[in-house]
Every structure is written in C-alpha cells, then in structure tokens.
Short mmCIF file of N, CA, C and O in Angstrom, two decimals:
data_model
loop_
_atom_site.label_atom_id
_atom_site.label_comp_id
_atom_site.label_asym_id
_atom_site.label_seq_id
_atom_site.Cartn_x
_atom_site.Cartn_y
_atom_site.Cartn_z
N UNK A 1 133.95 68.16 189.36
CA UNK A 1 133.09 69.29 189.20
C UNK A 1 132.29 69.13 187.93
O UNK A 1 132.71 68.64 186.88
N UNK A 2 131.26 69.53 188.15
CA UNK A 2 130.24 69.63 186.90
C UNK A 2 130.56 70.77 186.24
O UNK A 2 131.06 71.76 186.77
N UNK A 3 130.18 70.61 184.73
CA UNK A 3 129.99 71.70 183.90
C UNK A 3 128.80 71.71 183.15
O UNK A 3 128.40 70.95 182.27
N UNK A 4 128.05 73.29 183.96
CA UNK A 4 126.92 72.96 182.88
C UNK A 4 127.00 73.92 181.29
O UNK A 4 127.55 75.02 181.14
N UNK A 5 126.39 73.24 180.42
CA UNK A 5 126.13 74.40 179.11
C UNK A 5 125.99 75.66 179.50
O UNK A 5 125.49 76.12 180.53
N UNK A 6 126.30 76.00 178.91
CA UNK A 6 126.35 77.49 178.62
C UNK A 6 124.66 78.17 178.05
O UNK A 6 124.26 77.62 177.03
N UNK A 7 123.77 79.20 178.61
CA UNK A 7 122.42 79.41 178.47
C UNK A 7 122.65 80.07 177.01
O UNK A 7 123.48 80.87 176.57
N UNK A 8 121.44 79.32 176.40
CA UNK A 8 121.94 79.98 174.91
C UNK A 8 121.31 81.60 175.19
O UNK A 8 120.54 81.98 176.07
N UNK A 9 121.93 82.34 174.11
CA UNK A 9 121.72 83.68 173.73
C UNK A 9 120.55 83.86 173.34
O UNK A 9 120.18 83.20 172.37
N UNK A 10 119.82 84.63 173.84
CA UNK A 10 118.31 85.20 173.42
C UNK A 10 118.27 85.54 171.93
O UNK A 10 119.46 85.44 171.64
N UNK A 11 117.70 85.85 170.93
CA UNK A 11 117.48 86.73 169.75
C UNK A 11 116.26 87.37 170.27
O UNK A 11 115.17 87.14 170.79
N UNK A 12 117.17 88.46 169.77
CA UNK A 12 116.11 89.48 169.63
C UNK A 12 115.59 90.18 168.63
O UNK A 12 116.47 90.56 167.86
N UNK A 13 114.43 90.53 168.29
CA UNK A 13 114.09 90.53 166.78
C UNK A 13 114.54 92.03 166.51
O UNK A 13 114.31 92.99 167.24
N UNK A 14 115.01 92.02 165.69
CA UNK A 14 115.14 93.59 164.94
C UNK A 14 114.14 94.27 164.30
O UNK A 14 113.50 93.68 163.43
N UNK A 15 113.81 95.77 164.65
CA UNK A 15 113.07 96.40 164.50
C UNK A 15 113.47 97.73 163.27
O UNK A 15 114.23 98.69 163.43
N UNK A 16 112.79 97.44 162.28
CA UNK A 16 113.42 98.25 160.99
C UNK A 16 112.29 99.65 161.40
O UNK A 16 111.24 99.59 162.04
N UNK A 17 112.91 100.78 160.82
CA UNK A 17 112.50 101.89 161.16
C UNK A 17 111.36 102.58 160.20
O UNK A 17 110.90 103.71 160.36
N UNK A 18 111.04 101.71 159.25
CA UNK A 18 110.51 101.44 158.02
C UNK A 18 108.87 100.72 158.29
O UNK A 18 107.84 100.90 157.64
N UNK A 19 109.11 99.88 159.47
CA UNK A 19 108.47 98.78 160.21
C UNK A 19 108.33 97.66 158.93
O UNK A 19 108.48 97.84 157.72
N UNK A 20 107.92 96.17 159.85
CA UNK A 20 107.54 95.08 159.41
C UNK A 20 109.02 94.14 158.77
O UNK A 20 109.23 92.99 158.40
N UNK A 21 109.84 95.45 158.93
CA UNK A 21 111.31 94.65 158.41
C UNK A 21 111.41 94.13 156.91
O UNK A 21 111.95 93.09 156.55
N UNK A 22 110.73 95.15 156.03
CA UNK A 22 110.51 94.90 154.86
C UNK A 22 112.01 95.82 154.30
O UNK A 22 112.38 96.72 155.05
N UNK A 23 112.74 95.59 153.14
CA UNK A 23 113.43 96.23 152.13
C UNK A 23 112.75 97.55 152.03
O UNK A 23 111.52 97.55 151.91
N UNK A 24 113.53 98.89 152.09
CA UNK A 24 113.22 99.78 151.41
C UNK A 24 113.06 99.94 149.97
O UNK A 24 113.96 99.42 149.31
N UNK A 25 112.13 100.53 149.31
CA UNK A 25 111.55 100.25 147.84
C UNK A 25 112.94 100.85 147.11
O UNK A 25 113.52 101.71 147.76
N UNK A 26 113.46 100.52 145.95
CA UNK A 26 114.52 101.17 144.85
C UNK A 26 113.72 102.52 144.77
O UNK A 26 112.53 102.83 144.70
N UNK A 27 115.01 103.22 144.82
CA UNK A 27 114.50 104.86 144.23
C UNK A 27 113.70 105.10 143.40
O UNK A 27 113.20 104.00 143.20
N UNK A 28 113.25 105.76 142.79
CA UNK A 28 112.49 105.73 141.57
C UNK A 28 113.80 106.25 140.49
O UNK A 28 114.89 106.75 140.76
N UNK A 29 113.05 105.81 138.93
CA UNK A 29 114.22 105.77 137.96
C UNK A 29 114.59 107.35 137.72
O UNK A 29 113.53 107.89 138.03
N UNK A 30 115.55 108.43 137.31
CA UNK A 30 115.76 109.22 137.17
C UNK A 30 114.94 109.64 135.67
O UNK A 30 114.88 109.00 134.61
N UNK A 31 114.22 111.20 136.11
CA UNK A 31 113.21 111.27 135.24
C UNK A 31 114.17 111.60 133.50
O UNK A 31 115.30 112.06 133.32
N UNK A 32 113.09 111.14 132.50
CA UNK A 32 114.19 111.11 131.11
C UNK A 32 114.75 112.71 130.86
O UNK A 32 114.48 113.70 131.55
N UNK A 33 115.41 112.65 129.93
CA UNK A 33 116.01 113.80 129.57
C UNK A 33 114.86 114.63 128.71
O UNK A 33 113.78 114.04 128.74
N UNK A 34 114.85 115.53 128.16
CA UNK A 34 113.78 116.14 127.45
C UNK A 34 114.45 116.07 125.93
O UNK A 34 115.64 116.13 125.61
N UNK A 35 113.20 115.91 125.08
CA UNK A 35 114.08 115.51 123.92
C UNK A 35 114.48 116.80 123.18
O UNK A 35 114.13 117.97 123.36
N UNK A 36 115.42 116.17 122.21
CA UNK A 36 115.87 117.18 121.60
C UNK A 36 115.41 118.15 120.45
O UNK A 36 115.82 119.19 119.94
N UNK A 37 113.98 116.99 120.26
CA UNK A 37 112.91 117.39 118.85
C UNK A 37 111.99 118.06 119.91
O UNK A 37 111.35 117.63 120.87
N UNK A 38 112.25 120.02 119.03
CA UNK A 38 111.25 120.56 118.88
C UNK A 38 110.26 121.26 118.19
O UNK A 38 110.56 121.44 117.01
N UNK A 39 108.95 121.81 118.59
CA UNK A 39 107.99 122.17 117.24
C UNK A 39 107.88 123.75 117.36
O UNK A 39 108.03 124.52 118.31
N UNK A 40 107.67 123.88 116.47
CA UNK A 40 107.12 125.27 116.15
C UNK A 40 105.55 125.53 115.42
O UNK A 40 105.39 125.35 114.21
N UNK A 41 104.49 125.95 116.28
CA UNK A 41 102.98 125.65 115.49
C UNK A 41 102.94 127.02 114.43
O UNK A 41 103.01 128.18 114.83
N UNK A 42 102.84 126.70 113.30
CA UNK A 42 102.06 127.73 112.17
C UNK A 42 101.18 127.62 111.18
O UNK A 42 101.03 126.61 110.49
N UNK A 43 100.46 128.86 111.05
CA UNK A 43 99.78 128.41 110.12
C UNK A 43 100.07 129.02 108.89
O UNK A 43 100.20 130.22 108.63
N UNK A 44 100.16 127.77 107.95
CA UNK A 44 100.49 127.82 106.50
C UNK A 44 99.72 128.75 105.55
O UNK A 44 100.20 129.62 104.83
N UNK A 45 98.34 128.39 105.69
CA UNK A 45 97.36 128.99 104.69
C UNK A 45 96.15 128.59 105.25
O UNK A 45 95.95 127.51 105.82
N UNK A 46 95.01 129.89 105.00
CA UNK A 46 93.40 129.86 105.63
C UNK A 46 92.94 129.97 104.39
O UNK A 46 93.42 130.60 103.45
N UNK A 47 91.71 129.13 104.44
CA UNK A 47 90.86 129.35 103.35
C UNK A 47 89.02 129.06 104.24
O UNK A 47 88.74 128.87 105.43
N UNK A 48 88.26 129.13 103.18
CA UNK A 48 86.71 129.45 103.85
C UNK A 48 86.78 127.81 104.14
O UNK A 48 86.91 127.08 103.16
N UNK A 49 86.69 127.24 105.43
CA UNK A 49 85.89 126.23 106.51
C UNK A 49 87.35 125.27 106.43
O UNK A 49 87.09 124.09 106.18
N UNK A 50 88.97 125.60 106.60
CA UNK A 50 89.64 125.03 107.11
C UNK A 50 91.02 125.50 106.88
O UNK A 50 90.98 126.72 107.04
N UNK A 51 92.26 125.13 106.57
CA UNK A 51 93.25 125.54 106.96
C UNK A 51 94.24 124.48 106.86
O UNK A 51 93.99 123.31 107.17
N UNK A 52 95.44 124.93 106.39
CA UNK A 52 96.72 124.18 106.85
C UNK A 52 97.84 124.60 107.22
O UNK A 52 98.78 125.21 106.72
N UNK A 53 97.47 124.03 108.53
CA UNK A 53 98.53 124.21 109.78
C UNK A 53 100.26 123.36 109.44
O UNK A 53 100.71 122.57 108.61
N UNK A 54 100.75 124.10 110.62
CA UNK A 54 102.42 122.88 110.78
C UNK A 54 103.00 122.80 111.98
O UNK A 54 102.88 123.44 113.02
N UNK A 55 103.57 122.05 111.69
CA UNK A 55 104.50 122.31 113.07
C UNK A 55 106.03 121.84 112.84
O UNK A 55 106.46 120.70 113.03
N UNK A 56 106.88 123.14 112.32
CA UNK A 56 108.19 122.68 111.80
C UNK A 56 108.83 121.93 113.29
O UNK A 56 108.51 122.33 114.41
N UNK A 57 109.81 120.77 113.04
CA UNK A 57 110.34 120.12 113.52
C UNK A 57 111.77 120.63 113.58
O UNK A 57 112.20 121.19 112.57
N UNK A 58 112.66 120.50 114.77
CA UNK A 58 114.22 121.01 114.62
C UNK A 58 114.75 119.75 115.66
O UNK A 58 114.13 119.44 116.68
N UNK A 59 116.05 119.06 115.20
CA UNK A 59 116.21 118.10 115.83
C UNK A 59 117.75 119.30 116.55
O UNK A 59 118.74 119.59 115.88
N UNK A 60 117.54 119.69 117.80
CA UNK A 60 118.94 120.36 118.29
C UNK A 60 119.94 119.23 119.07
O UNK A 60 120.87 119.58 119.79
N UNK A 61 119.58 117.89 118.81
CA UNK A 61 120.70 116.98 119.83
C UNK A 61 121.59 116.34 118.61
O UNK A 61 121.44 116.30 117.38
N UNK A 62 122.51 115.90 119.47
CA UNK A 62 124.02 115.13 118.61
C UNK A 62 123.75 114.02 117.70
O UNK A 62 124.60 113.54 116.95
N UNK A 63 122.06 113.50 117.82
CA UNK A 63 121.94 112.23 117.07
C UNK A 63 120.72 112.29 116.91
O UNK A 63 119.84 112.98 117.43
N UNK A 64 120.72 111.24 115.85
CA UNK A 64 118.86 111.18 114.98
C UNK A 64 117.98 110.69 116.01
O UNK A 64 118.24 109.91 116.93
N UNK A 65 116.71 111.36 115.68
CA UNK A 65 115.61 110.69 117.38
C UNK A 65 114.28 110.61 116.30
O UNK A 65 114.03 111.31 115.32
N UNK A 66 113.66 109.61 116.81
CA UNK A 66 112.18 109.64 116.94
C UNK A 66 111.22 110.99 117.44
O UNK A 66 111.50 111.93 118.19
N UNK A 67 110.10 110.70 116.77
CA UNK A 67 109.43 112.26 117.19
C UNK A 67 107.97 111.90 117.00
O UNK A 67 107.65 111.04 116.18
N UNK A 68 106.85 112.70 117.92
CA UNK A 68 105.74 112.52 117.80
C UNK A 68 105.25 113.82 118.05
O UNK A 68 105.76 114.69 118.75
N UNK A 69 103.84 113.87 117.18
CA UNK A 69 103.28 115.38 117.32
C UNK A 69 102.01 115.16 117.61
O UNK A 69 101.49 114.19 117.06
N UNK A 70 101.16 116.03 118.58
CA UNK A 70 99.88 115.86 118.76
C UNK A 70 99.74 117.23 119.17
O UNK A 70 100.32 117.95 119.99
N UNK A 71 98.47 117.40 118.07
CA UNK A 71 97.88 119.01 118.14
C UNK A 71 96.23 118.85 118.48
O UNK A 71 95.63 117.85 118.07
N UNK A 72 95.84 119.43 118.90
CA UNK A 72 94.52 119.36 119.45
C UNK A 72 93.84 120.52 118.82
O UNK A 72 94.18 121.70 118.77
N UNK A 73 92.57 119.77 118.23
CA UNK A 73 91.96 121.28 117.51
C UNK A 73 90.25 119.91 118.07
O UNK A 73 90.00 118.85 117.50
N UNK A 74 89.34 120.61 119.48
CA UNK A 74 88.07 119.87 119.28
C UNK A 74 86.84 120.76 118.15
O UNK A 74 86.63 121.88 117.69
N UNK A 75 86.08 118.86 118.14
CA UNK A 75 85.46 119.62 117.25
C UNK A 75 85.69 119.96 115.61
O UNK A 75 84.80 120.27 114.82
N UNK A 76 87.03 119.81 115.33
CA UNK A 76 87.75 119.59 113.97
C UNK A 76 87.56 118.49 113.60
O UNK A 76 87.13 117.55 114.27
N UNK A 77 88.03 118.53 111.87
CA UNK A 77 87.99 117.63 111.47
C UNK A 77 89.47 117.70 110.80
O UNK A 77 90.06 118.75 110.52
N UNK A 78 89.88 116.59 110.64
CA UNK A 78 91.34 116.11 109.99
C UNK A 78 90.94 115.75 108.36
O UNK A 78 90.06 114.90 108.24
N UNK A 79 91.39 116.20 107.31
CA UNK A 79 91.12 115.28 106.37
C UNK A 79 92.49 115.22 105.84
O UNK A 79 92.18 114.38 105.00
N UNK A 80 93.63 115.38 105.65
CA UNK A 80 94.96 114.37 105.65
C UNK A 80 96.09 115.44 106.41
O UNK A 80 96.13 116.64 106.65
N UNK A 81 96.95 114.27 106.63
CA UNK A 81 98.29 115.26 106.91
C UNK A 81 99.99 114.26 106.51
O UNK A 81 100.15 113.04 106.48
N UNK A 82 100.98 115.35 106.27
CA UNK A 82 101.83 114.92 105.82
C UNK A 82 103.08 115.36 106.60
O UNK A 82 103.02 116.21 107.49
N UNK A 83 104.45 114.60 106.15
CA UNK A 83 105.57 115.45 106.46
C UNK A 83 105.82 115.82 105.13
O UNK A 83 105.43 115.24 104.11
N UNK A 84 106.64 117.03 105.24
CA UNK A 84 107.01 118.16 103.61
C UNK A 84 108.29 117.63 102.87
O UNK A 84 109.25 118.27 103.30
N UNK A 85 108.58 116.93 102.16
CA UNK A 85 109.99 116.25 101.78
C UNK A 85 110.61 115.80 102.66
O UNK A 85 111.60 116.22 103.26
N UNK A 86 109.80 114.57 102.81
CA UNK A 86 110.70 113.59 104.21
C UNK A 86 110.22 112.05 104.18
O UNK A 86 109.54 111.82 103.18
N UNK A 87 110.36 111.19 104.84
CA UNK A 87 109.67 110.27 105.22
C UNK A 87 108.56 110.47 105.55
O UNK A 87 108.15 111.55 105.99
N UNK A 88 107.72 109.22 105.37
CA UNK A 88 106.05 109.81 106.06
C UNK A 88 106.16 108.49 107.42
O UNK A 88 106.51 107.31 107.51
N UNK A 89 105.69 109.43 108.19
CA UNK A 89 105.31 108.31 109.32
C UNK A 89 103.37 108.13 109.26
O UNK A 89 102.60 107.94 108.32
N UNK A 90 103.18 108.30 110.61
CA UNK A 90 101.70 107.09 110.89
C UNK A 90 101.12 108.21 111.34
O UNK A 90 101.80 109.10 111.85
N UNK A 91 99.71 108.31 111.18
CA UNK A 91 98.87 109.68 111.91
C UNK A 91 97.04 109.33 112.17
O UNK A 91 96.27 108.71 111.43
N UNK A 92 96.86 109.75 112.99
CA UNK A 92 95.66 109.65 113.11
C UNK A 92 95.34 110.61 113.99
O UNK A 92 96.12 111.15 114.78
N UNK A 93 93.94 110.87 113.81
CA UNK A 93 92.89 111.56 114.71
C UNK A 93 91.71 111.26 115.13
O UNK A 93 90.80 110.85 114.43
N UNK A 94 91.66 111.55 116.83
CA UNK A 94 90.71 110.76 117.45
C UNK A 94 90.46 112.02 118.94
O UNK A 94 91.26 112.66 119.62
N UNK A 95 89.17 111.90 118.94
CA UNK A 95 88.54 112.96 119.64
C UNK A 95 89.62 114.19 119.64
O UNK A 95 90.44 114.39 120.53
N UNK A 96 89.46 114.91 118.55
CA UNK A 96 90.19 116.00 118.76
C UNK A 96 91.71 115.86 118.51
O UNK A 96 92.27 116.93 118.72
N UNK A 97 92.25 115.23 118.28
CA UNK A 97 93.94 114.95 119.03
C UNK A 97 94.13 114.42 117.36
O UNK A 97 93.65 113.43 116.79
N UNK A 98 95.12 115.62 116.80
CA UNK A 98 95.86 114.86 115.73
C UNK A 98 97.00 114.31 116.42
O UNK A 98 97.43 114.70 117.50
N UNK A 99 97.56 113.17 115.57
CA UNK A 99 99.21 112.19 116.48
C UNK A 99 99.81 112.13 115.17
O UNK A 99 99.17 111.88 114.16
N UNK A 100 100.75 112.31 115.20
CA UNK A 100 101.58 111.95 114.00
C UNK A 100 103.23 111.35 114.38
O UNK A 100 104.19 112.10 114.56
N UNK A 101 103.27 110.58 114.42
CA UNK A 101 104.58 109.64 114.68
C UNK A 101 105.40 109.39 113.48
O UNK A 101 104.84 109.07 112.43
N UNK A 102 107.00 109.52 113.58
CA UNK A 102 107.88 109.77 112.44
C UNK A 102 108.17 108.56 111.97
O UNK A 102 108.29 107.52 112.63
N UNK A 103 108.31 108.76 110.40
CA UNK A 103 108.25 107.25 110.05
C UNK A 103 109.60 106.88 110.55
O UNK A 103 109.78 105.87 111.22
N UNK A 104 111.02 108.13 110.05
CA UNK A 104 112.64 107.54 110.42
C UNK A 104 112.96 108.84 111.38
O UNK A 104 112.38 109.93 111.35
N UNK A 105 113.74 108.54 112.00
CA UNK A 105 114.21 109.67 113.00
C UNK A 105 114.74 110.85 112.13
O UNK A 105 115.26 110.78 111.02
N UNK A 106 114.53 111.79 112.80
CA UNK A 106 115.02 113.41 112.29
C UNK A 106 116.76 113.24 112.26
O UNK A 106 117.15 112.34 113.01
N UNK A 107 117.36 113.65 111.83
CA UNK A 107 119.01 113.74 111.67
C UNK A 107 119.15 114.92 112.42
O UNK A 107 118.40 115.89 112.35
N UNK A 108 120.59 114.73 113.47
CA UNK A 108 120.67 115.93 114.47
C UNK A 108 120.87 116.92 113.49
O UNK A 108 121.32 116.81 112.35
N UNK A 109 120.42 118.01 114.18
CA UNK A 109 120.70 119.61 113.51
C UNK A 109 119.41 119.60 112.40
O UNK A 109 119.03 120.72 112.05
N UNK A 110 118.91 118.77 111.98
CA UNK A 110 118.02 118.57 110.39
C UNK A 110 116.48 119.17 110.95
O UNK A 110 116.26 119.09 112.16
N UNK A 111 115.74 119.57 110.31
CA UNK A 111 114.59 120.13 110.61
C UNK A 111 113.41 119.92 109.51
O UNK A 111 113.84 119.98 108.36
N UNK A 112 112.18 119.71 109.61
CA UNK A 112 111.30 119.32 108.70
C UNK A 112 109.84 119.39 109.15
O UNK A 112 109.50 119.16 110.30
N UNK A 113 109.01 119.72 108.18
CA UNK A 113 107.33 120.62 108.62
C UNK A 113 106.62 119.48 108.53
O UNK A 113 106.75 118.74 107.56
N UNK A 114 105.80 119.21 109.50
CA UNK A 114 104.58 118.69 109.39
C UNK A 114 103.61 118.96 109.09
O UNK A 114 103.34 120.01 109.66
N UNK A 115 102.72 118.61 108.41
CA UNK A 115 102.05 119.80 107.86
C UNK A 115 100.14 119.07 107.53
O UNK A 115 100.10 118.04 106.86
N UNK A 116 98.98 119.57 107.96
CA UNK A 116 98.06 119.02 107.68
C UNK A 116 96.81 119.67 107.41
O UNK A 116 96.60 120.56 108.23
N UNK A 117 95.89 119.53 106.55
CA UNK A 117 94.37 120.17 106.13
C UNK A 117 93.61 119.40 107.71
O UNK A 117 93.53 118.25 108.14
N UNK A 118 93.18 120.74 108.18
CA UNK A 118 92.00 120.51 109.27
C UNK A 118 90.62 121.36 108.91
O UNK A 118 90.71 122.39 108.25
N UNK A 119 89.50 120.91 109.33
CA UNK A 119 88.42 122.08 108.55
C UNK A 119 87.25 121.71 110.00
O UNK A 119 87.04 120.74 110.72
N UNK A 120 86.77 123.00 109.87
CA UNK A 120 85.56 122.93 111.25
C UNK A 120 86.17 123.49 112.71
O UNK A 120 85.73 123.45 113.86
N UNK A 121 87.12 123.91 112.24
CA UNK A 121 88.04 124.12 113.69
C UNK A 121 88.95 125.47 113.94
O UNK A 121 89.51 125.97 112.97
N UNK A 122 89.10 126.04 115.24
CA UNK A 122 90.00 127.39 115.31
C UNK A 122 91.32 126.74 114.65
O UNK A 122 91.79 125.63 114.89
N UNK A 123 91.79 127.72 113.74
CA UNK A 123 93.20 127.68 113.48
C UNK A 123 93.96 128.10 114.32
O UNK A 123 95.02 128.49 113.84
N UNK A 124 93.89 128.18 115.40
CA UNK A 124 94.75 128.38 116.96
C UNK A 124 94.32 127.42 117.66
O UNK A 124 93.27 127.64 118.27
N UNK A 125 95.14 125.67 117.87
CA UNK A 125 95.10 124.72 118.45
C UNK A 125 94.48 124.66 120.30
O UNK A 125 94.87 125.46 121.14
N UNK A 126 93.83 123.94 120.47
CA UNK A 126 93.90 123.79 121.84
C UNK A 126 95.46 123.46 122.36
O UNK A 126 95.64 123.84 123.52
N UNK A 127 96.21 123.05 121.97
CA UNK A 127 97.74 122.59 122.47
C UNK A 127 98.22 121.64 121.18
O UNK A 127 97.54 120.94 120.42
N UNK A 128 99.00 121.78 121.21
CA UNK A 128 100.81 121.21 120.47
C UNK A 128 101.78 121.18 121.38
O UNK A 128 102.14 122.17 122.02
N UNK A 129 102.26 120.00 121.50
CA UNK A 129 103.00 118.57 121.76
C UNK A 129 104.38 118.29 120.76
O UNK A 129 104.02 117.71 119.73
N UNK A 130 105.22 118.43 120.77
CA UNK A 130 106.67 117.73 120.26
C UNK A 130 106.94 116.80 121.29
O UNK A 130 107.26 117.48 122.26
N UNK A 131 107.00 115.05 121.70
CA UNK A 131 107.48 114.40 122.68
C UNK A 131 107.11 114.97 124.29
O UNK A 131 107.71 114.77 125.34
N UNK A 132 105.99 115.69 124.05
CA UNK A 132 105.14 116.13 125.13
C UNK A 132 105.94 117.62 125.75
O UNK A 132 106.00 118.02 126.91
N UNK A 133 106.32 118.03 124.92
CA UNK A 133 106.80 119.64 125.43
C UNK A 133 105.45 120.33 124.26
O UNK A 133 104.73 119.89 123.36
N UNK A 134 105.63 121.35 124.80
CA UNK A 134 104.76 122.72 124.39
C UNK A 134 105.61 123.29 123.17
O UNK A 134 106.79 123.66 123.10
N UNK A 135 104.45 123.24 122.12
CA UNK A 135 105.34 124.18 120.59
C UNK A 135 105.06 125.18 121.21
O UNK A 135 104.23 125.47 122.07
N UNK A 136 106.09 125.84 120.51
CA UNK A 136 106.46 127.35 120.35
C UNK A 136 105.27 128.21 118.95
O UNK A 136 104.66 127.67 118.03
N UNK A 137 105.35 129.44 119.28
CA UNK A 137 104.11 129.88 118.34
C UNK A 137 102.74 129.44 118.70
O UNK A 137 101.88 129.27 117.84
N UNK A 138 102.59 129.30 119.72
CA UNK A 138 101.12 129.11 120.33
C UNK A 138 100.84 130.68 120.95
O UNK A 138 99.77 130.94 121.51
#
C-alpha cells in the first residue's frame, strides 16, 4: 500500500482588529503630578509710570524643587527683577512674558518673593504662572 503525505495545513492570515496587524501604540505616559511650588501675585509698591510687583513662592511638598515664574504684563517694560534673600536664578523678558527660573530649588515648607520693577504696564498682570498653575491674588 502506498502512503501519501499528508496535505500541508493552509495559513491563514490573522486579522488584528486594529487592522494591518500593526502593535497597538504604548499608552500614553501618566500625566505629571502638579508641583508643589506655589505663587501668590502682589503688588509691593506703585509709583508714577511703574511698580513692583511679586510673586511669593511656598514650596508645600516633602522635598526641595525647582521653580519657574512667568507673569505677563503686554506692552511693559521689565527693567530688573530679583529673588528677596535667596539665591538668584536666570530671568528674562520677551514679548510681554517675564520668566524667572530658580537659581537652587526652594526647601520643602520654605517660601521666598520674587520680586521685580516693571514700568508702562497695568499692575494687574495678564496671567501668573508658578510651573504653569495660576497664582493666587489675581
């Protein structure tokens, strides 16, 4: 008696529900936590064609953080700004947008004013920014 082979097995292509049989993309990353540095906008002192504003800083998390501030006054002009007994970090202004980035991180619980001469401009900001949350006192 003969034996023949055995008919090979078909494949059949698999059909992903996704189509094209590509990998589903990785989740996206879980959005960050909100930081723990926040501002408070005030104003310090008015005088005739400018003002100095602040924006006290409060670090409420368990550990020292980095911090950035951007206040918007268009139309202003910046002529310096500081932190008040602290480290100085980096600052500039550009269309409107003061930035001020910390030179050393805030110490948890520790709090400290930023503080700067603006002239040509409402002393009530278009917006303030702590790490992109909204100061308080607006």
């Amino acid at each position: 008696s003969t034996v023949l082979p055995a008919a090979p097995t078909p494949v059949v292509p698999t059909v992903s529900p996704r189509g094209g049989g590509r990998p589903a993309p990785p989740p996206p990353p879980p959005p960050a936590p909100p930081s723990a540095v926040t501002g408070r906008y005030a104003v310090v002192n008015s005088f005739d064609g400018g003002f100095i504003g602040e924006v006290r800083l409060v670090n409420s998390g368990d550990a020292a953080q980095g911090w950035t501030v951007r206040v918007t006054y268009p139309g202003g002009r910046l002529v310096t700004a500081w932190v008040q007994g602290a480290e100085q970090g980096t600052f500039g202004f550009a269309d409107g947008v003061l930035t001020y980035r910390s030179g050393v991180d805030l110490a948890a619980g520790a709090s400290v004013p930023v503080q700067f001469h603006i002239e040509r401009a409402d002393s009530r900001p278009a917006g303030c920014t702590v790490d992109g949350v909204t100061c308080a006192g607006l």
